[in-house]
Amino acid sequence: MQVFAEKQVAQQLATCEFITSSSTIACYLSNDGEVSLSSFIADQWRCADTRVTRITLPVIHPINKGHLLMLAYTPSTQMTENKYGIVEPALACNSIELVKNHNVILMPLVGFDRQGNRLGMGGGYYDRTLSSVRNEKKRPKLVGIAHDCQEVNELPAQPWDVPLDAIVTPTRILHFKND
Ligand SMILES: Nc1ncnc2c1ncn2[C@@H]1O[C@H](COP(=O)(O)OP(=O)(O)OP(=O)(O)O)[C@@H](O)[C@H]1O
Ligand SMILES: [Mg+2]
């Protein structure tokens, strides 16, 4: 079931213009039942000779509390475990990629609704990190990755919750209008 979801999502993403036209894409390593992006990342690495795509992963910001820092992720990246037991790239200053320089940010979630509201794990990490770019004209496309069963009727959105531009599930690609 997990592997099926992982492969399906990789296939769905490969059909998205916002992915095929991107040069820098933030991904995540799945935790606790989240849809894995490992197949997608492996596909991107494999295509790296024909199309230059930079993959990044979020790491807990070492200074700015509650924020994430995006670091380049390649097959040779040295990895470490953060305080939540999640594997992340070891901090290296020359690997930092600014959030605003991403074309797409793929995010895990706990729940989503048809308005593009996203419920995360409750740390506010993505909300804080994206708060600086959410109102920019040119900003990364924010895409939630989910199992179909993570859809709920309506999520109560707080002012700090950054809405999604799209959701990709193993069977669906949903686009939202948040401008
Ligand atoms: N931009 C922000 N500035 C300050 N505090 C924030 C901001 N965004 C979120 N928070 C704080 O983080 C807490 C958790 O936020 P929330 O419940 O929305 O997390 P989440 O969206 O589930 O988590 P995540 O963003 O990590 O996926 C909130 O109680 C809020 O006080
Ligand atoms: Mg939130």
mmCIF file of C-alpha atoms and ligand atoms in Angstrom:
data_model
loop_
_atom_site.group_PDB
_atom_site.id
_atom_site.type_symbol
_atom_site.label_atom_id
_atom_site.label_comp_id
_atom_site.label_asym_id
_atom_site.label_seq_id
_atom_site.Cartn_x
_atom_site.Cartn_y
_atom_site.Cartn_z
ATOM 1 C CA MET A 1 0.000 0.000 0.000
ATOM 2 C CA GLN A 2 2.784 2.436 0.959
ATOM 3 C CA VAL A 3 4.967 1.393 -1.977
ATOM 4 C CA PHE A 4 1.991 1.602 -4.329
ATOM 5 C CA ALA A 5 1.228 5.147 -3.110
ATOM 6 C CA GLU A 6 4.886 6.125 -3.474
ATOM 7 C CA LYS A 7 5.067 4.893 -7.086
ATOM 8 C CA GLN A 8 1.697 6.377 -8.027
ATOM 9 C CA VAL A 9 2.573 9.793 -6.611
ATOM 10 C CA ALA A 10 5.920 9.728 -8.458
ATOM 11 C CA GLN A 11 4.033 8.976 -11.679
ATOM 12 C CA GLN A 12 1.475 11.713 -11.043
ATOM 13 C CA LEU A 13 4.174 14.279 -10.297
ATOM 14 C CA ALA A 14 6.019 13.350 -13.492
ATOM 15 C CA THR A 15 2.962 14.489 -15.474
ATOM 16 C CA CYS A 16 2.744 17.910 -13.778
ATOM 17 C CA GLU A 17 3.971 20.884 -15.769
ATOM 18 C CA PHE A 18 4.925 22.616 -12.526
ATOM 19 C CA ILE A 19 7.384 19.757 -11.900
ATOM 20 C CA THR A 20 8.751 19.245 -15.397
ATOM 21 C CA SER A 21 9.426 22.982 -15.725
ATOM 22 C CA SER A 22 11.124 23.256 -12.307
ATOM 23 C CA SER A 23 14.814 23.510 -11.577
ATOM 24 C CA THR A 24 14.663 23.499 -7.754
ATOM 25 C CA ILE A 25 12.194 21.315 -5.854
ATOM 26 C CA ALA A 26 11.968 20.889 -2.081
ATOM 27 C CA CYS A 27 11.018 17.339 -1.081
ATOM 28 C CA TYR A 28 10.849 15.542 2.280
ATOM 29 C CA LEU A 29 11.746 12.128 3.660
ATOM 30 C CA SER A 30 8.538 10.483 4.835
ATOM 31 C CA ASN A 31 7.802 9.871 8.463
ATOM 32 C CA ASP A 32 4.940 8.131 10.227
ATOM 33 C CA GLY A 33 2.758 7.007 7.282
ATOM 34 C CA GLU A 34 3.306 10.052 5.075
ATOM 35 C CA VAL A 35 3.485 9.305 1.348
ATOM 36 C CA SER A 36 7.121 8.625 0.499
ATOM 37 C CA LEU A 37 8.826 10.754 -2.175
ATOM 38 C CA SER A 38 11.762 8.340 -2.485
ATOM 39 C CA SER A 39 10.742 7.076 -5.947
ATOM 40 C CA PHE A 40 10.173 10.616 -7.155
ATOM 41 C CA ILE A 41 13.573 11.737 -5.850
ATOM 42 C CA ALA A 42 15.324 8.721 -7.396
ATOM 43 C CA ASP A 43 13.657 9.517 -10.741
ATOM 44 C CA GLN A 44 14.843 13.121 -10.534
ATOM 45 C CA TRP A 45 18.393 12.046 -9.731
ATOM 46 C CA ARG A 46 18.323 9.617 -12.670
ATOM 47 C CA CYS A 47 17.229 12.393 -15.034
ATOM 48 C CA ALA A 48 19.871 14.746 -13.719
ATOM 49 C CA ASP A 49 22.063 14.285 -16.795
ATOM 50 C CA THR A 50 19.323 15.406 -19.168
ATOM 51 C CA ARG A 51 17.619 18.039 -17.031
ATOM 52 C CA VAL A 52 19.220 20.000 -14.220
ATOM 53 C CA THR A 53 16.920 19.624 -11.242
ATOM 54 C CA ARG A 54 18.080 20.439 -7.768
ATOM 55 C CA ILE A 55 16.385 18.503 -4.976
ATOM 56 C CA THR A 56 16.411 19.908 -1.459
ATOM 57 C CA LEU A 57 15.243 18.649 1.918
ATOM 58 C CA PRO A 58 14.133 20.632 4.957
ATOM 59 C CA VAL A 59 16.293 20.630 8.064
ATOM 60 C CA ILE A 60 15.443 22.179 11.415
ATOM 61 C CA HIS A 61 16.926 25.673 11.382
ATOM 62 C CA PRO A 62 19.917 25.767 13.757
ATOM 63 C CA ILE A 63 19.368 29.414 14.743
ATOM 64 C CA ASN A 64 15.906 30.596 13.703
ATOM 65 C CA LYS A 65 13.728 28.626 16.145
ATOM 66 C CA GLY A 66 10.721 26.851 14.645
ATOM 67 C CA HIS A 67 11.856 27.477 11.063
ATOM 68 C CA LEU A 68 13.192 25.151 8.365
ATOM 69 C CA LEU A 69 16.257 25.555 6.200
ATOM 70 C CA MET A 70 16.362 23.902 2.767
ATOM 71 C CA LEU A 71 19.568 21.995 1.963
ATOM 72 C CA ALA A 72 20.616 20.381 -1.321
ATOM 73 C CA TYR A 73 20.070 16.614 -1.406
ATOM 74 C CA THR A 74 22.138 14.382 -3.704
ATOM 75 C CA PRO A 75 23.077 10.668 -3.540
ATOM 76 C CA SER A 76 26.299 11.669 -1.770
ATOM 77 C CA THR A 77 24.781 14.006 0.840
ATOM 78 C CA GLN A 78 25.874 13.190 4.374
ATOM 79 C CA MET A 79 22.781 12.587 6.516
ATOM 80 C CA THR A 80 22.113 12.924 10.217
ATOM 81 C CA GLU A 81 19.142 12.472 12.581
ATOM 82 C CA ASN A 82 17.354 15.498 14.024
ATOM 83 C CA LYS A 83 15.729 15.811 17.466
ATOM 84 C CA TYR A 84 12.529 14.163 16.171
ATOM 85 C CA GLY A 85 14.463 11.157 14.849
ATOM 86 C CA ILE A 86 13.901 12.334 11.273
ATOM 87 C CA VAL A 87 16.836 11.899 8.900
ATOM 88 C CA GLU A 88 18.005 15.177 7.351
ATOM 89 C CA PRO A 89 21.088 16.464 5.500
ATOM 90 C CA ALA A 90 23.976 17.406 7.776
ATOM 91 C CA LEU A 91 24.362 21.156 7.928
ATOM 92 C CA ALA A 92 26.701 22.514 5.249
ATOM 93 C CA CYS A 93 26.591 26.215 4.436
ATOM 94 C CA ASN A 94 27.310 25.746 0.739
ATOM 95 C CA SER A 95 24.254 23.468 0.436
ATOM 96 C CA ILE A 96 21.708 26.057 1.584
ATOM 97 C CA GLU A 97 19.029 26.942 -0.960
ATOM 98 C CA LEU A 98 16.828 29.930 -0.114
ATOM 99 C CA VAL A 99 13.100 29.169 0.092
ATOM 100 C CA LYS A 100 12.318 31.948 -2.396
ATOM 101 C CA ASN A 101 14.634 30.349 -4.966
ATOM 102 C CA HIS A 102 12.579 27.148 -5.146
ATOM 103 C CA ASN A 103 10.099 26.578 -7.967
ATOM 104 C CA VAL A 104 8.112 24.031 -5.980
ATOM 105 C CA ILE A 105 7.868 22.965 -2.346
ATOM 106 C CA LEU A 106 6.399 19.492 -1.827
ATOM 107 C CA MET A 107 5.070 19.091 1.704
ATOM 108 C CA PRO A 108 3.811 16.200 3.796
ATOM 109 C CA LEU A 109 0.584 16.654 5.696
ATOM 110 C CA VAL A 110 -1.799 15.048 8.142
ATOM 111 C CA GLY A 111 -5.007 16.327 6.512
ATOM 112 C CA PHE A 112 -6.245 18.549 3.680
ATOM 113 C CA ASP A 113 -9.534 19.928 2.428
ATOM 114 C CA ARG A 114 -10.924 21.007 -0.959
ATOM 115 C CA GLN A 115 -10.081 24.652 -0.233
ATOM 116 C CA GLY A 116 -6.349 23.887 -0.058
ATOM 117 C CA ASN A 117 -6.086 24.140 3.707
ATOM 118 C CA ARG A 118 -3.347 21.991 5.163
ATOM 119 C CA LEU A 119 -3.048 20.425 8.589
ATOM 120 C CA GLY A 120 0.547 19.530 9.444
ATOM 121 C CA MET A 121 2.088 17.766 12.400
ATOM 122 C CA GLY A 122 1.395 20.785 14.587
ATOM 123 C CA GLY A 123 4.874 22.287 14.880
ATOM 124 C CA GLY A 124 4.163 25.245 12.639
ATOM 125 C CA TYR A 125 7.513 24.700 10.893
ATOM 126 C CA TYR A 126 6.244 25.019 7.326
ATOM 127 C CA ASP A 127 3.885 27.867 8.238
ATOM 128 C CA ARG A 128 6.697 29.896 9.799
ATOM 129 C CA THR A 129 9.167 29.104 7.019
ATOM 130 C CA LEU A 130 6.711 30.030 4.255
ATOM 131 C CA SER A 131 5.316 33.136 5.948
ATOM 132 C CA SER A 132 8.008 35.314 4.336
ATOM 133 C CA VAL A 133 7.146 34.251 0.786
ATOM 134 C CA ARG A 134 3.379 33.641 0.948
ATOM 135 C CA ASN A 135 2.475 37.140 -0.290
ATOM 136 C CA GLU A 136 5.239 37.487 -2.845
ATOM 137 C CA LYS A 137 4.177 37.709 -6.481
ATOM 138 C CA LYS A 138 6.868 35.295 -7.572
ATOM 139 C CA ARG A 139 7.043 32.504 -5.016
ATOM 140 C CA PRO A 140 7.413 28.721 -4.970
ATOM 141 C CA LYS A 141 4.355 26.661 -5.819
ATOM 142 C CA LEU A 142 3.202 25.001 -2.597
ATOM 143 C CA VAL A 143 2.098 21.420 -3.135
ATOM 144 C CA GLY A 144 0.808 18.998 -0.512
ATOM 145 C CA ILE A 145 1.444 15.273 -0.990
ATOM 146 C CA ALA A 146 -1.178 13.009 0.546
ATOM 147 C CA HIS A 147 -3.022 9.720 0.613
ATOM 148 C CA ASP A 148 -6.581 10.118 -0.697
ATOM 149 C CA CYS A 149 -7.932 9.137 2.710
ATOM 150 C CA GLN A 150 -6.312 12.227 4.275
ATOM 151 C CA GLU A 151 -8.993 14.458 2.754
ATOM 152 C CA VAL A 152 -11.445 15.930 5.261
ATOM 153 C CA ASN A 153 -14.569 18.017 4.623
ATOM 154 C CA GLU A 154 -13.337 21.274 6.076
ATOM 155 C CA LEU A 155 -10.255 22.281 8.055
ATOM 156 C CA PRO A 156 -10.409 25.338 10.294
ATOM 157 C CA ALA A 157 -7.670 27.657 8.967
ATOM 158 C CA GLN A 158 -5.803 29.976 11.320
ATOM 159 C CA PRO A 159 -4.294 33.258 10.050
ATOM 160 C CA TRP A 160 -0.781 31.765 10.094
ATOM 161 C CA ASP A 161 -1.758 28.666 8.106
ATOM 162 C CA VAL A 162 -0.254 28.973 4.627
ATOM 163 C CA PRO A 163 -2.702 27.539 2.062
ATOM 164 C CA LEU A 164 -1.639 25.111 -0.638
ATOM 165 C CA ASP A 165 -1.663 25.770 -4.380
ATOM 166 C CA ALA A 166 -2.164 22.092 -5.214
ATOM 167 C CA ILE A 167 -2.461 18.597 -3.773
ATOM 168 C CA VAL A 168 -1.137 15.429 -5.368
ATOM 169 C CA THR A 169 -2.444 12.045 -4.211
ATOM 170 C CA PRO A 170 -1.921 8.604 -5.775
ATOM 171 C CA THR A 171 -5.090 9.151 -7.844
ATOM 172 C CA ARG A 172 -5.678 12.910 -8.065
ATOM 173 C CA ILE A 173 -4.089 16.267 -8.802
ATOM 174 C CA LEU A 174 -6.086 19.125 -7.264
ATOM 175 C CA HIS A 175 -5.361 22.777 -8.032
ATOM 176 C CA PHE A 176 -6.527 25.604 -5.779
ATOM 177 C CA LYS A 177 -6.821 29.314 -6.451
ATOM 178 C CA ASN A 178 -5.186 31.191 -3.607
ATOM 179 C CA ASP A 179 -4.276 34.522 -5.218
HETATM 180 N N1 LIG B 1 4.148 32.434 10.952
HETATM 181 C C1 LIG B 1 4.111 32.092 12.252
HETATM 182 N N2 LIG B 1 4.593 32.921 13.198
HETATM 183 C C2 LIG B 1 4.565 32.574 14.482
HETATM 184 N N3 LIG B 1 4.058 31.431 14.966
HETATM 185 C C3 LIG B 1 3.558 30.567 14.081
HETATM 186 C C4 LIG B 1 3.559 30.844 12.679
HETATM 187 N N4 LIG B 1 3.024 29.797 12.053
HETATM 188 C C5 LIG B 1 2.679 28.908 13.014
HETATM 189 N N5 LIG B 1 2.993 29.363 14.225
HETATM 190 C C6 LIG B 1 2.754 28.686 15.495
HETATM 191 O O1 LIG B 1 2.958 27.307 15.333
HETATM 192 C C7 LIG B 1 1.944 26.589 16.012
HETATM 193 C C8 LIG B 1 1.576 25.357 15.212
HETATM 194 O O2 LIG B 1 0.975 25.759 13.994
HETATM 195 P P1 LIG B 1 0.015 24.755 13.229
HETATM 196 O O3 LIG B 1 -0.893 24.095 14.195
HETATM 197 O O4 LIG B 1 -0.600 25.477 12.067
HETATM 198 O O5 LIG B 1 1.083 23.693 12.709
HETATM 199 P P2 LIG B 1 1.042 22.815 11.407
HETATM 200 O O6 LIG B 1 0.635 23.606 10.203
HETATM 201 O O7 LIG B 1 0.220 21.604 11.687
HETATM 202 O O8 LIG B 1 2.570 22.415 11.331
HETATM 203 P P3 LIG B 1 3.625 22.495 10.143
HETATM 204 O O9 LIG B 1 3.552 23.868 9.517
HETATM 205 O O10 LIG B 1 4.956 22.230 10.786
HETATM 206 O O11 LIG B 1 3.256 21.433 9.182
HETATM 207 C C9 LIG B 1 0.766 27.541 16.179
HETATM 208 O O12 LIG B 1 0.237 27.395 17.453
HETATM 209 C C10 LIG B 1 1.324 28.906 15.961
HETATM 210 O O13 LIG B 1 1.357 29.626 17.169
HETATM 211 MG MG MG B 2 -0.603 25.149 10.055
#
